[in-house]
Structure formats: structure tokens, C-alpha cells
Tab-separated table of C-alpha atoms in Angstrom:
chain	number	residue	atom	x	y	z
P	1	MET	CA	0.000	0.000	0.000
P	2	ILE	CA	1.360	3.413	-0.915
P	3	GLU	CA	1.473	5.680	2.083
P	4	THR	CA	0.230	9.170	1.406
P	5	PRO	CA	0.614	11.798	4.137
P	6	SER	CA	-3.072	11.519	5.014
P	7	THR	CA	-3.023	7.719	5.382
P	8	LEU	CA	0.131	8.005	7.467
P	9	HIS	CA	-1.552	10.610	9.608
P	10	THR	CA	-4.655	8.445	10.141
P	11	GLN	CA	-2.515	5.394	10.860
P	12	THR	CA	-0.415	7.334	13.367
P	13	ALA	CA	-3.481	8.699	15.123
P	14	ALA	CA	-4.897	5.195	15.480
P	15	LEU	CA	-1.586	3.868	16.779
P	16	ILE	CA	-1.325	6.652	19.337
P	17	THR	CA	-4.821	5.894	20.613
P	18	ARG	CA	-3.971	2.212	20.889
P	19	SER	CA	-0.674	2.986	22.620
P	20	LEU	CA	-2.384	5.223	25.143
P	21	SER	CA	-4.837	2.450	25.927
P	22	GLY	CA	-1.826	0.331	26.900
P	23	GLU	CA	-1.340	-1.796	23.836
P	24	GLN	CA	2.355	-2.684	23.654
P	25	ALA	CA	2.280	-3.700	19.989
P	26	ALA	CA	1.106	-0.225	19.014
P	27	TYR	CA	4.318	1.266	20.402
P	28	ALA	CA	6.344	-1.124	18.276
P	29	GLU	CA	4.361	-0.159	15.191
P	30	LEU	CA	4.820	3.536	15.912
P	31	TYR	CA	8.517	2.946	16.284
P	32	SER	CA	8.819	1.061	13.028
P	33	LEU	CA	6.943	3.842	11.236
P	34	TYR	CA	9.258	6.631	12.374
P	35	ALA	CA	12.512	5.011	13.482
P	36	GLU	CA	14.308	5.298	10.176
P	37	SER	CA	13.546	8.967	9.600
P	38	VAL	CA	14.402	9.939	13.172
P	39	TYR	CA	17.651	8.036	12.947
P	40	ARG	CA	18.530	9.700	9.642
P	41	LEU	CA	17.793	13.093	11.132
P	42	CYS	CA	19.998	12.452	14.161
P	43	TYR	CA	22.783	11.043	12.077
P	44	SER	CA	22.725	13.830	9.490
P	45	LEU	CA	23.106	16.382	12.243
P	46	LEU	CA	25.599	14.580	14.466
P	47	LEU	CA	27.484	12.559	11.867
P	48	ASN	CA	28.294	9.911	14.414
P	49	HIS	CA	26.586	6.552	14.903
P	50	GLU	CA	26.958	6.340	18.687
P	51	ASP	CA	25.583	9.811	19.279
P	52	ALA	CA	22.774	9.266	16.805
P	53	GLU	CA	21.795	6.029	18.544
P	54	ASP	CA	21.853	7.646	21.977
P	55	VAL	CA	19.775	10.603	20.864
P	56	MET	CA	17.303	8.439	19.035
P	57	GLN	CA	16.866	6.143	22.027
P	58	GLU	CA	16.387	9.085	24.377
P	59	SER	CA	13.955	10.741	21.987
P	60	PHE	CA	11.737	7.693	21.600
P	61	VAL	CA	11.769	6.933	25.299
P	62	TYR	CA	10.784	10.526	26.052
P	63	ALA	CA	8.123	10.555	23.338
P	64	PHE	CA	6.557	7.288	24.463
P	65	LYS	CA	6.606	8.264	28.123
P	66	ASN	CA	5.020	11.610	27.300
P	67	LEU	CA	2.642	10.417	24.627
P	68	LYS	CA	-0.266	11.866	26.598
P	69	ARG	CA	1.190	15.321	26.111
P	70	PHE	CA	1.163	15.052	22.338
P	71	ASP	CA	-1.506	17.292	20.878
P	72	ALA	CA	-2.473	16.348	17.331
P	73	ALA	CA	-4.192	19.709	16.920
P	74	LYS	CA	-0.911	21.534	17.394
P	75	SER	CA	1.422	19.522	15.192
P	76	ALA	CA	1.924	16.266	13.355
P	77	PHE	CA	3.431	13.383	15.312
P	78	LYS	CA	6.464	13.380	13.012
P	79	THR	CA	7.092	17.083	13.652
P	80	TRP	CA	6.743	16.523	17.397
P	81	LEU	CA	9.228	13.644	17.285
P	82	TYR	CA	11.638	15.713	15.195
P	83	THR	CA	11.403	18.581	17.674
P	84	ILE	CA	12.337	16.235	20.516
P	85	ALA	CA	15.201	14.694	18.548
P	86	LEU	CA	16.504	18.039	17.314
P	87	SER	CA	16.668	19.560	20.774
P	88	ARG	CA	18.667	16.555	21.967
P	89	CYS	CA	20.953	16.740	18.958
P	90	ARG	CA	21.577	20.399	19.773
P	91	ASN	CA	22.536	19.452	23.313
P	92	VAL	CA	24.991	16.910	21.980
P	93	TYR	CA	26.742	19.118	19.466
P	94	ARG	CA	26.768	22.044	21.843
P	95	ARG	CA	28.826	20.134	24.371
P	96	GLN	CA	30.962	18.278	21.884
P	97	ARG	CA	33.819	19.135	19.588
P	98	PRO	CA	33.061	20.499	16.152
P	99	LEU	CA	32.184	17.973	13.520
P	100	GLN	CA	35.296	16.125	12.584
P	101	MET	CA	33.902	13.459	10.420
P	102	ARG	CA	34.427	13.551	6.726
P	103	LEU	CA	31.117	13.793	5.003
P	104	ALA	CA	32.503	11.698	2.181
P	105	ASP	CA	32.183	8.742	4.543
P	106	VAL	CA	28.731	9.818	5.575
P	107	PHE	CA	27.117	10.481	2.254
P	108	GLN	CA	27.025	7.022	0.871
P	109	LEU	CA	26.165	8.160	-2.576
P	110	GLU	CA	26.442	4.766	-4.060
P	111	ILE	CA	24.679	5.626	-7.253
P	112	ALA	CA	24.881	2.672	-9.522
P	113	ALA	CA	27.129	3.666	-12.372
P	114	PRO	CA	25.438	3.485	-15.738
P	115	ARG	CA	26.873	0.790	-17.926
P	116	SER	CA	27.878	3.336	-20.494
P	117	GLU	CA	29.840	5.329	-17.913
P	118	THR	CA	33.515	5.542	-18.686
P	119	PRO	CA	36.190	5.302	-15.941
P	120	GLU	CA	36.872	9.018	-16.410
P	121	ALA	CA	33.224	9.767	-15.819
P	122	VAL	CA	33.259	7.646	-12.654
P	123	ILE	CA	36.251	9.608	-11.358
P	124	SER	CA	34.557	12.874	-12.237
P	125	ARG	CA	31.396	11.800	-10.454
P	126	ARG	CA	33.301	10.772	-7.352
P	127	ALA	CA	35.234	14.060	-7.315
P	128	ALA	CA	32.046	16.054	-7.689
P	129	GLN	CA	30.424	14.105	-4.867
P	130	ASP	CA	33.372	14.763	-2.592
P	131	ALA	CA	33.259	18.460	-3.425
P	132	VAL	CA	29.558	18.664	-2.573
P	133	GLU	CA	30.070	16.717	0.639
P	134	GLN	CA	32.945	18.862	1.787
P	135	ALA	CA	30.938	21.969	1.064
P	136	LEU	CA	28.037	20.617	3.112
P	137	ALA	CA	30.348	19.859	6.011
P	138	GLN	CA	31.222	23.521	6.300
P	139	LEU	CA	27.692	24.676	6.983
P	140	SER	CA	26.843	25.972	10.432
P	141	PRO	CA	24.517	23.767	12.531
P	142	ASN	CA	21.535	26.032	11.885
P	143	LEU	CA	21.968	25.962	8.154
P	144	ARG	CA	22.669	22.257	8.152
P	145	GLU	CA	19.501	21.611	10.161
P	146	ALA	CA	17.482	23.650	7.709
P	147	ILE	CA	18.944	21.885	4.684
P	148	VAL	CA	18.574	18.425	6.217
P	149	LEU	CA	14.965	19.036	7.192
P	150	ARG	CA	14.128	20.533	3.820
P	151	TYR	CA	15.920	18.169	1.481
P	152	GLY	CA	16.479	15.124	3.632
P	153	HIS	CA	12.998	14.937	5.079
P	154	GLY	CA	10.921	17.033	2.713
P	155	LEU	CA	9.414	19.179	5.439
P	156	THR	CA	7.506	22.285	4.483
P	157	TYR	CA	8.822	25.637	5.663
P	158	ARG	CA	6.104	25.801	8.240
P	159	GLU	CA	7.133	22.415	9.611
P	160	ILE	CA	10.811	23.384	9.559
P	161	ALA	CA	9.972	26.513	11.531
P	162	GLU	CA	8.036	24.404	14.018
P	163	VAL	CA	10.838	21.895	14.473
P	164	MET	CA	13.592	24.505	14.621
P	165	ASP	CA	11.513	26.718	16.879
P	166	CYS	CA	11.862	29.827	14.749
P	167	PRO	CA	9.603	31.965	12.575
P	168	GLN	CA	8.774	30.621	9.145
P	169	LYS	CA	10.599	33.491	7.471
P	170	THR	CA	13.757	32.550	9.385
P	171	ALA	CA	13.426	28.954	8.253
P	172	GLU	CA	13.051	30.124	4.669
P	173	SER	CA	16.046	32.395	4.886
P	174	ARG	CA	18.146	29.643	6.489
P	175	VAL	CA	17.411	27.290	3.619
P	176	ARG	CA	18.148	30.087	1.163
P	177	LEU	CA	21.388	30.962	2.948
P	178	ALA	CA	22.469	27.333	3.072
P	179	HIS	CA	21.724	27.036	-0.612
P	180	GLU	CA	23.746	30.131	-1.419
P	181	LYS	CA	26.577	29.055	0.833
P	182	LEU	CA	26.711	25.624	-0.761
P	183	ARG	CA	26.838	27.210	-4.175
P	184	GLY	CA	29.585	29.559	-3.009
P	185	LEU	CA	31.565	26.817	-1.324
P	186	LEU	CA	31.783	24.710	-4.418
P	187	SER	CA	34.927	25.496	-6.317
P	188	PRO	CA	34.611	26.270	-10.032
P	189	LEU	CA	36.277	22.951	-10.840
P	190	ALA	CA	33.851	21.049	-8.695
P	191	GLN	CA	30.984	22.918	-10.239
P	192	GLY	CA	32.191	21.943	-13.681
P	193	LEU	CA	32.462	18.329	-12.625
P	194	PHE	CA	29.148	18.563	-10.883
P	195	GLU	CA	27.421	19.809	-13.989
P	196	GLU	CA	29.199	17.141	-16.002
P	197	MET	CA	27.995	14.508	-13.577
P	198	LEU	CA	24.432	15.717	-13.758
P	199	SER	CA	24.481	15.739	-17.508
P	200	PHE	CA	24.695	11.928	-17.631
S	1	MET	CA	26.649	46.932	-17.838
S	2	LEU	CA	25.444	48.226	-14.497
S	3	LEU	CA	21.934	47.096	-15.317
S	4	ARG	CA	23.217	43.599	-16.085
S	5	LEU	CA	25.051	43.441	-12.777
S	6	PHE	CA	21.976	44.587	-10.932
S	7	ARG	CA	19.843	42.011	-12.745
S	8	LEU	CA	22.289	39.213	-11.931
S	9	ARG	CA	22.362	40.230	-8.304
S	10	PHE	CA	18.579	40.209	-8.170
S	11	CYS	CA	18.535	36.779	-9.808
S	12	ARG	CA	21.035	35.359	-7.310
S	13	ALA	CA	19.124	36.714	-4.348
S	14	HIS	CA	15.792	35.310	-5.488
S	15	MET	CA	16.731	32.156	-7.338
S	16	THR	CA	16.054	29.763	-4.457
S	17	ASP	CA	12.648	31.301	-3.905
S	18	TYR	CA	12.024	31.136	-7.635
S	19	LEU	CA	12.892	27.440	-7.730
S	20	GLU	CA	10.752	26.764	-4.674
S	21	GLY	CA	7.829	28.696	-6.156
S	22	ARG	CA	7.715	31.190	-3.313
S	23	LEU	CA	7.837	34.412	-5.336
S	24	SER	CA	5.046	36.785	-6.205
S	25	THR	CA	3.788	36.631	-9.792
S	26	GLU	CA	5.499	39.914	-10.599
S	27	ASP	CA	8.920	38.804	-9.272
S	28	ARG	CA	8.547	35.421	-10.870
S	29	ARG	CA	7.989	37.012	-14.273
S	30	ARG	CA	10.948	39.308	-13.699
S	31	ILE	CA	13.278	36.397	-12.932
S	32	ALA	CA	11.954	34.372	-15.846
S	33	ARG	CA	12.613	37.275	-18.217
S	34	ALA	CA	16.158	37.641	-16.845
S	35	ILE	CA	16.821	33.907	-17.293
S	36	ASP	CA	15.606	34.095	-20.889
S	37	ARG	CA	17.597	37.158	-21.829
S	38	ASP	CA	20.774	37.112	-19.747
S	39	PRO	CA	23.237	34.206	-20.104
S	40	ALA	CA	24.706	34.914	-16.638
S	41	CYS	CA	21.255	34.653	-15.072
S	42	TYR	CA	20.629	31.483	-17.031
S	43	THR	CA	23.903	29.971	-15.711
S	44	GLU	CA	22.885	30.937	-12.211
S	45	TYR	CA	19.505	29.308	-12.710
S	46	VAL	CA	21.076	26.072	-14.001
S	47	ARG	CA	23.554	25.919	-11.113
S	48	GLN	CA	20.952	26.452	-8.431
S	49	ARG	CA	18.504	24.044	-10.047
S	50	GLU	CA	21.133	21.306	-10.259
S	51	LEU	CA	22.328	21.916	-6.741
S	52	ARG	CA	18.769	21.615	-5.523
S	53	ARG	CA	18.294	18.427	-7.476
S	54	GLU	CA	21.506	16.997	-6.060
S	55	LEU	CA	20.569	17.881	-2.512
S	56	THR	CA	17.115	16.360	-2.911
S	57	ALA	CA	18.741	13.186	-4.189
S	58	SER	CA	21.639	12.894	-1.772
S	59	VAL	CA	20.557	14.229	1.614
S	60	PRO	CA	17.868	11.569	2.212
S	61	ARG	CA	20.584	8.934	1.861
S	62	VAL	CA	22.586	10.314	4.767
S	63	GLY	CA	22.793	7.868	7.632
S	64	LYS	CA	20.220	5.397	6.392
S	65	PRO	CA	20.253	2.757	9.168
S	66	SER	CA	20.185	-0.994	8.739
S	67	GLN	CA	17.246	-2.979	10.079
S	68	THR	CA	19.580	-4.734	12.532
S	69	ARG	CA	20.574	-1.396	14.046
S	70	LEU	CA	16.948	-0.327	14.350
S	71	ASP	CA	15.989	-3.635	15.972
S	72	ALA	CA	18.810	-3.317	18.506
S	73	LEU	CA	17.679	0.202	19.312
S	74	TRP	CA	14.104	-0.955	19.787
S	75	MET	CA	15.296	-3.513	22.330
S	76	ALA	CA	17.119	-0.758	24.221
S	77	ILE	CA	14.069	1.518	24.103
S	78	GLN	CA	11.833	-1.263	25.383
S	79	ALA	CA	14.227	-1.898	28.257
S	80	ASP	CA	14.112	1.793	29.138
S	81	LEU	CA	10.332	1.809	29.012
S	82	MET	CA	9.950	-1.132	31.407
S	83	PRO	CA	8.196	0.129	34.551
S	84	ASN	CA	10.661	-1.592	36.896
S	85	ALA	CA	13.734	-0.776	34.852
S	86	PRO	CA	16.650	0.278	37.066
S	87	ARG	CA	17.009	4.013	37.130
S	88	ARG	CA	20.246	5.371	35.835
S	89	ALA	CA	20.516	8.303	38.194
S	90	VAL	CA	20.848	6.569	41.571
S	91	HIS	CA	21.437	2.888	41.963
S	92	PRO	CA	19.211	1.546	44.793
S	93	THR	CA	22.094	-0.227	46.554
S	94	LEU	CA	23.959	3.057	46.775
S	95	LEU	CA	21.140	4.857	48.537
S	96	PRO	CA	22.039	3.923	52.204
S	97	PHE	CA	25.664	4.897	51.581
S	98	ARG	CA	24.629	8.176	50.067
S	99	ALA	CA	22.338	8.912	53.019
S	100	ARG	CA	25.129	8.131	55.463
S	101	TYR	CA	27.581	10.382	53.689
S	102	GLY	CA	24.941	13.048	53.532
S	103	PHE	CA	24.379	13.010	57.288
S	104	ALA	CA	28.101	13.003	58.010
S	105	GLY	CA	28.621	15.947	55.704
S	106	MET	CA	25.775	17.836	57.309
S	107	ALA	CA	27.180	17.212	60.822
S	108	ILE	CA	30.637	18.408	59.781
S	109	GLY	CA	29.119	21.479	58.245
S	110	LEU	CA	27.178	22.298	61.403
S	111	LEU	CA	30.268	21.824	63.555
S	112	MET	CA	32.222	24.152	61.349
S	113	MET	CA	29.512	26.761	61.578
S	114	LEU	CA	29.263	26.584	65.386
S	115	PRO	CA	31.901	29.267	66.140
S	116	LEU	CA	30.021	31.648	63.918
S	117	THR	CA	26.940	31.388	66.101
S	118	VAL	CA	28.749	32.584	69.255
S	119	ALA	CA	29.508	36.292	69.645
S	120	PRO	CA	33.186	36.871	70.500
S	121	ASP	CA	32.577	38.755	73.753
S	122	SER	CA	29.506	36.915	75.009
S	123	GLY	CA	31.140	33.650	75.919
S	124	THR	CA	31.738	32.796	79.609
S	125	PHE	CA	33.024	29.368	80.391
S	126	ALA	CA	31.234	27.254	83.005
S	127	LEU	CA	34.460	26.228	84.786
S	128	PRO	CA	36.649	29.045	86.115
S	129	LEU	CA	40.130	29.126	84.832
S	130	GLN	CA	42.899	28.279	87.179
S	131	PRO	CA	44.185	31.558	88.624
S	132	GLU	CA	47.622	32.448	87.640
S	133	PRO	CA	49.863	32.870	90.720
S	134	ARG	CA	51.864	36.056	90.952
S	135	THR	CA	55.311	35.237	92.237
S	136	GLN	CA	57.811	37.847	93.258
S	137	VAL	CA	61.406	37.277	94.295
S	138	ILE	CA	62.087	39.289	97.419
S	139	THR	CA	65.758	38.513	98.062
S	140	ALA	CA	68.334	36.063	96.874
S	141	THR	CA	71.494	34.968	98.672
S	142	ALA	CA	74.096	32.565	97.477
S	143	ASN	CA	77.124	30.685	98.795
S	144	ALA	CA	79.447	28.324	96.975
S	145	THR	CA	77.032	25.470	96.675
S	146	GLN	CA	73.508	26.862	97.037
S	147	VAL	CA	71.321	29.784	96.091
S	148	ALA	CA	68.446	30.773	98.354
S	149	PHE	CA	65.448	32.737	97.061
S	150	ILE	CA	62.842	34.257	99.283
S	151	VAL	CA	59.726	34.435	97.109
S	152	GLN	CA	56.282	35.815	97.763
S	153	THR	CA	53.318	34.185	96.015
S	154	ALA	CA	49.852	35.718	95.847
S	155	THR	CA	46.657	34.361	94.279
S	156	PRO	CA	43.320	36.201	94.030
S	157	GLN	CA	41.731	33.654	96.390
S	158	GLN	CA	44.312	34.152	99.162
S	159	ARG	CA	43.889	37.083	101.489
S	160	ALA	CA	47.561	37.426	102.400
S	161	PRO	CA	50.499	36.580	100.213
S	162	GLN	CA	52.565	33.540	101.147
S	163	THR	CA	56.318	33.740	101.590
S	164	ALA	CA	58.583	30.798	100.860
S	165	VAL	CA	62.260	30.023	100.675
S	166	LEU	CA	63.527	28.232	97.602
S	167	LEU	CA	66.885	26.563	97.656
S	168	THR	CA	68.596	25.587	94.474
S	169	ARG	CA	71.990	24.179	93.721
S	170	ALA	CA	74.398	26.809	92.449
S	171	THR	CA	75.653	26.313	88.929
S	172	PRO	CA	79.402	25.953	88.957
S	173	THR	CA	81.232	28.801	87.308
S	174	PRO	CA	82.770	27.680	84.072
S	175	LYS	CA	86.481	27.371	84.150
S	176	GLN	CA	88.395	30.222	82.717
S	177	TRP	CA	90.767	29.114	79.987
């Protein structure tokens, strides 16, 4: 069955009701619905498996223990979960060292090479990927959050504003700034390669 | 030339909004015209569009977890959600020790604060101090072997001072070399 946002919303609402009535299986179903996206969010912001696991565990435990507090009229369950996870991610990267991980290891852009692709084209593609990844790594946490929520999770600007706890205009400008910064960070060579890569 | 620069600047500033469809009709038409007419604006448009496409394709792949990892995490979450799960903050077996240390610390603190509660000039001790005798040497006479002191001792409790004779052995005079 293809999950549209409305079916997901209805399914989530039903699961929350069942969970609140004490049904253990409903918690497991809720988890399986949102675990992957929450994990991806944590990992994209922290770029570290251990931290991402810790934050995700804490976030789900908090969310399940405070499920009664969730108000469907105020926000979607996904947005609520993201808000919880994001605030914990912020705590982690506030008290930790700056990101040291190479995004090249993080972005597993294992795009299957077309059969017609020449070795030179593969090298070009790899170089362009690295350039994009390195540029992304230089974004500030705020801009990275905005980009990850927008492009990694497809949130609307209103939802991004909700999760990041800022006005919608700020969320829009953060995405715009991140976009501009990424464009500026890419060297002309990388841009050339990038365009070459996208022309395949 | 200046007009071209201004147009390019306008395009750069609004391209993301243009691509996201967040511009007013008027601005949208303005950008579209610039893209059609100005090669620099067109290049800018292509770059931003491709960057956006790349981000949309690549960012969702970041940190995609395996099912094994998610299952392991679910086990950990379940353990945390158990009503009788041990609390991380204070281990129950440590509680008596902590209470004991707490009381000891409190007692030490109170003892240290005790002098602060007594005013420096208000303290009178329950037991009187032993009076200090006042001794005065009246005369001293000496012969070759002994020295005699007649001393007078008076204490506040005694009405009249007492006189006593103290005899001590004379210290031999060191030999002259």
C-alpha cells in the first residue's frame, strides 16, 4: 500500500490511541513507522553513529513516556518527534567538539554507475560528490539543520519553523542561505564536474 | 553593464525562492525574463537548479540505518520503558551509603559553623580558669654550693600573700681558659 501523508496521519493517530490504551504492539508499530527517519535526522546532524543512537533512544523513550502530552491539533506526530530529537541533537553538538567526520564517509552516494559510464566519468562523479560533501560539512549547525529538514525529510517551511523553533521566514532564509553558501563553497572545478555529472 | 550586474544580483538573491515557487507573480515574471535574456542569469539558474536536485537526491541517503541497528535500538528503548527498569541516576544499593555520607557531611558542616553562632565577647566558660599565681622574688642569697630565694606568692583567692624560701643548687662557674 502506498502511504500518502493523510493515510500516514490516520494510521499514526490510530496507533497513538492504541498505545495510550496500553497496547504494547502499538508502540512497536509507531517505532517502526518513524525510526528510520528519526535516525537519519539524528545522524545527518551529528554525523556519528553512537551519538545518533543515543539521541534516538532518548527521543523515543521521552516521546513514548510523554505520549499523553502530544496534541495532534498543534502539530503532526512526526514534527513533534523531530522537535524532541533536534533539541537533543543540539545538546549533543553544543557540548561536543566540532564535527570532525568527513562527510565523504557519511554520504554514501552509491549511485549505480550506468553501464555506459567511462572510468573518467566515474572519477569525475566521485570528485564532484566529494566536493559537494565537503561543502556541506562547512555549513553551520543552523543551516545544516534547515537543509537536512528541507531536502532530507521534505518538510515544508512551516514544519521546519516548528521543528527549529523559529519563525517561518527565518526557516526560509536559512534554507536560502544554506543554498547560497553551498553554491559559493563549491569550487569552479567542482561545479564543472558537478554539472558534467548531472548531464549523464 | 550596471543594469546587467543589478539584474544578476537580483537573480542570485531570489533564485532559491524562484525554484521553490515562493515568489510573487510579478517577481517570478521578472526572474523568468532575466533567465531568458541574460546568459549569466541562465547559468545561475542552471547551477541552483542542479544543486537543488543533487541535494534532494543525496541528503535523504545520509545515515540510512540498517534494520539490525533499528531492531537493537528498539530492544534498548523497550528496556528503558519497562516500569521496573533500574534508574540510571541513583542505583538503589547506593542509597544507604549516600544517606550516610549526607548526614556526616551535614554534621561536619554544622560543627564548622558553630563558632560563627557565638559572639566573640559573650562567651563565659562554666568552669573558672585556674588563677595564675603572681610570684615575686624578694631577696636572693648565694654561697658556693647553694642559692636561696625568698619568694612571695599571691593568688586572688588568698587574702595574704605567702612567703617561701627556695633553695637551688648553684651552677658551677665555668672554668676560665
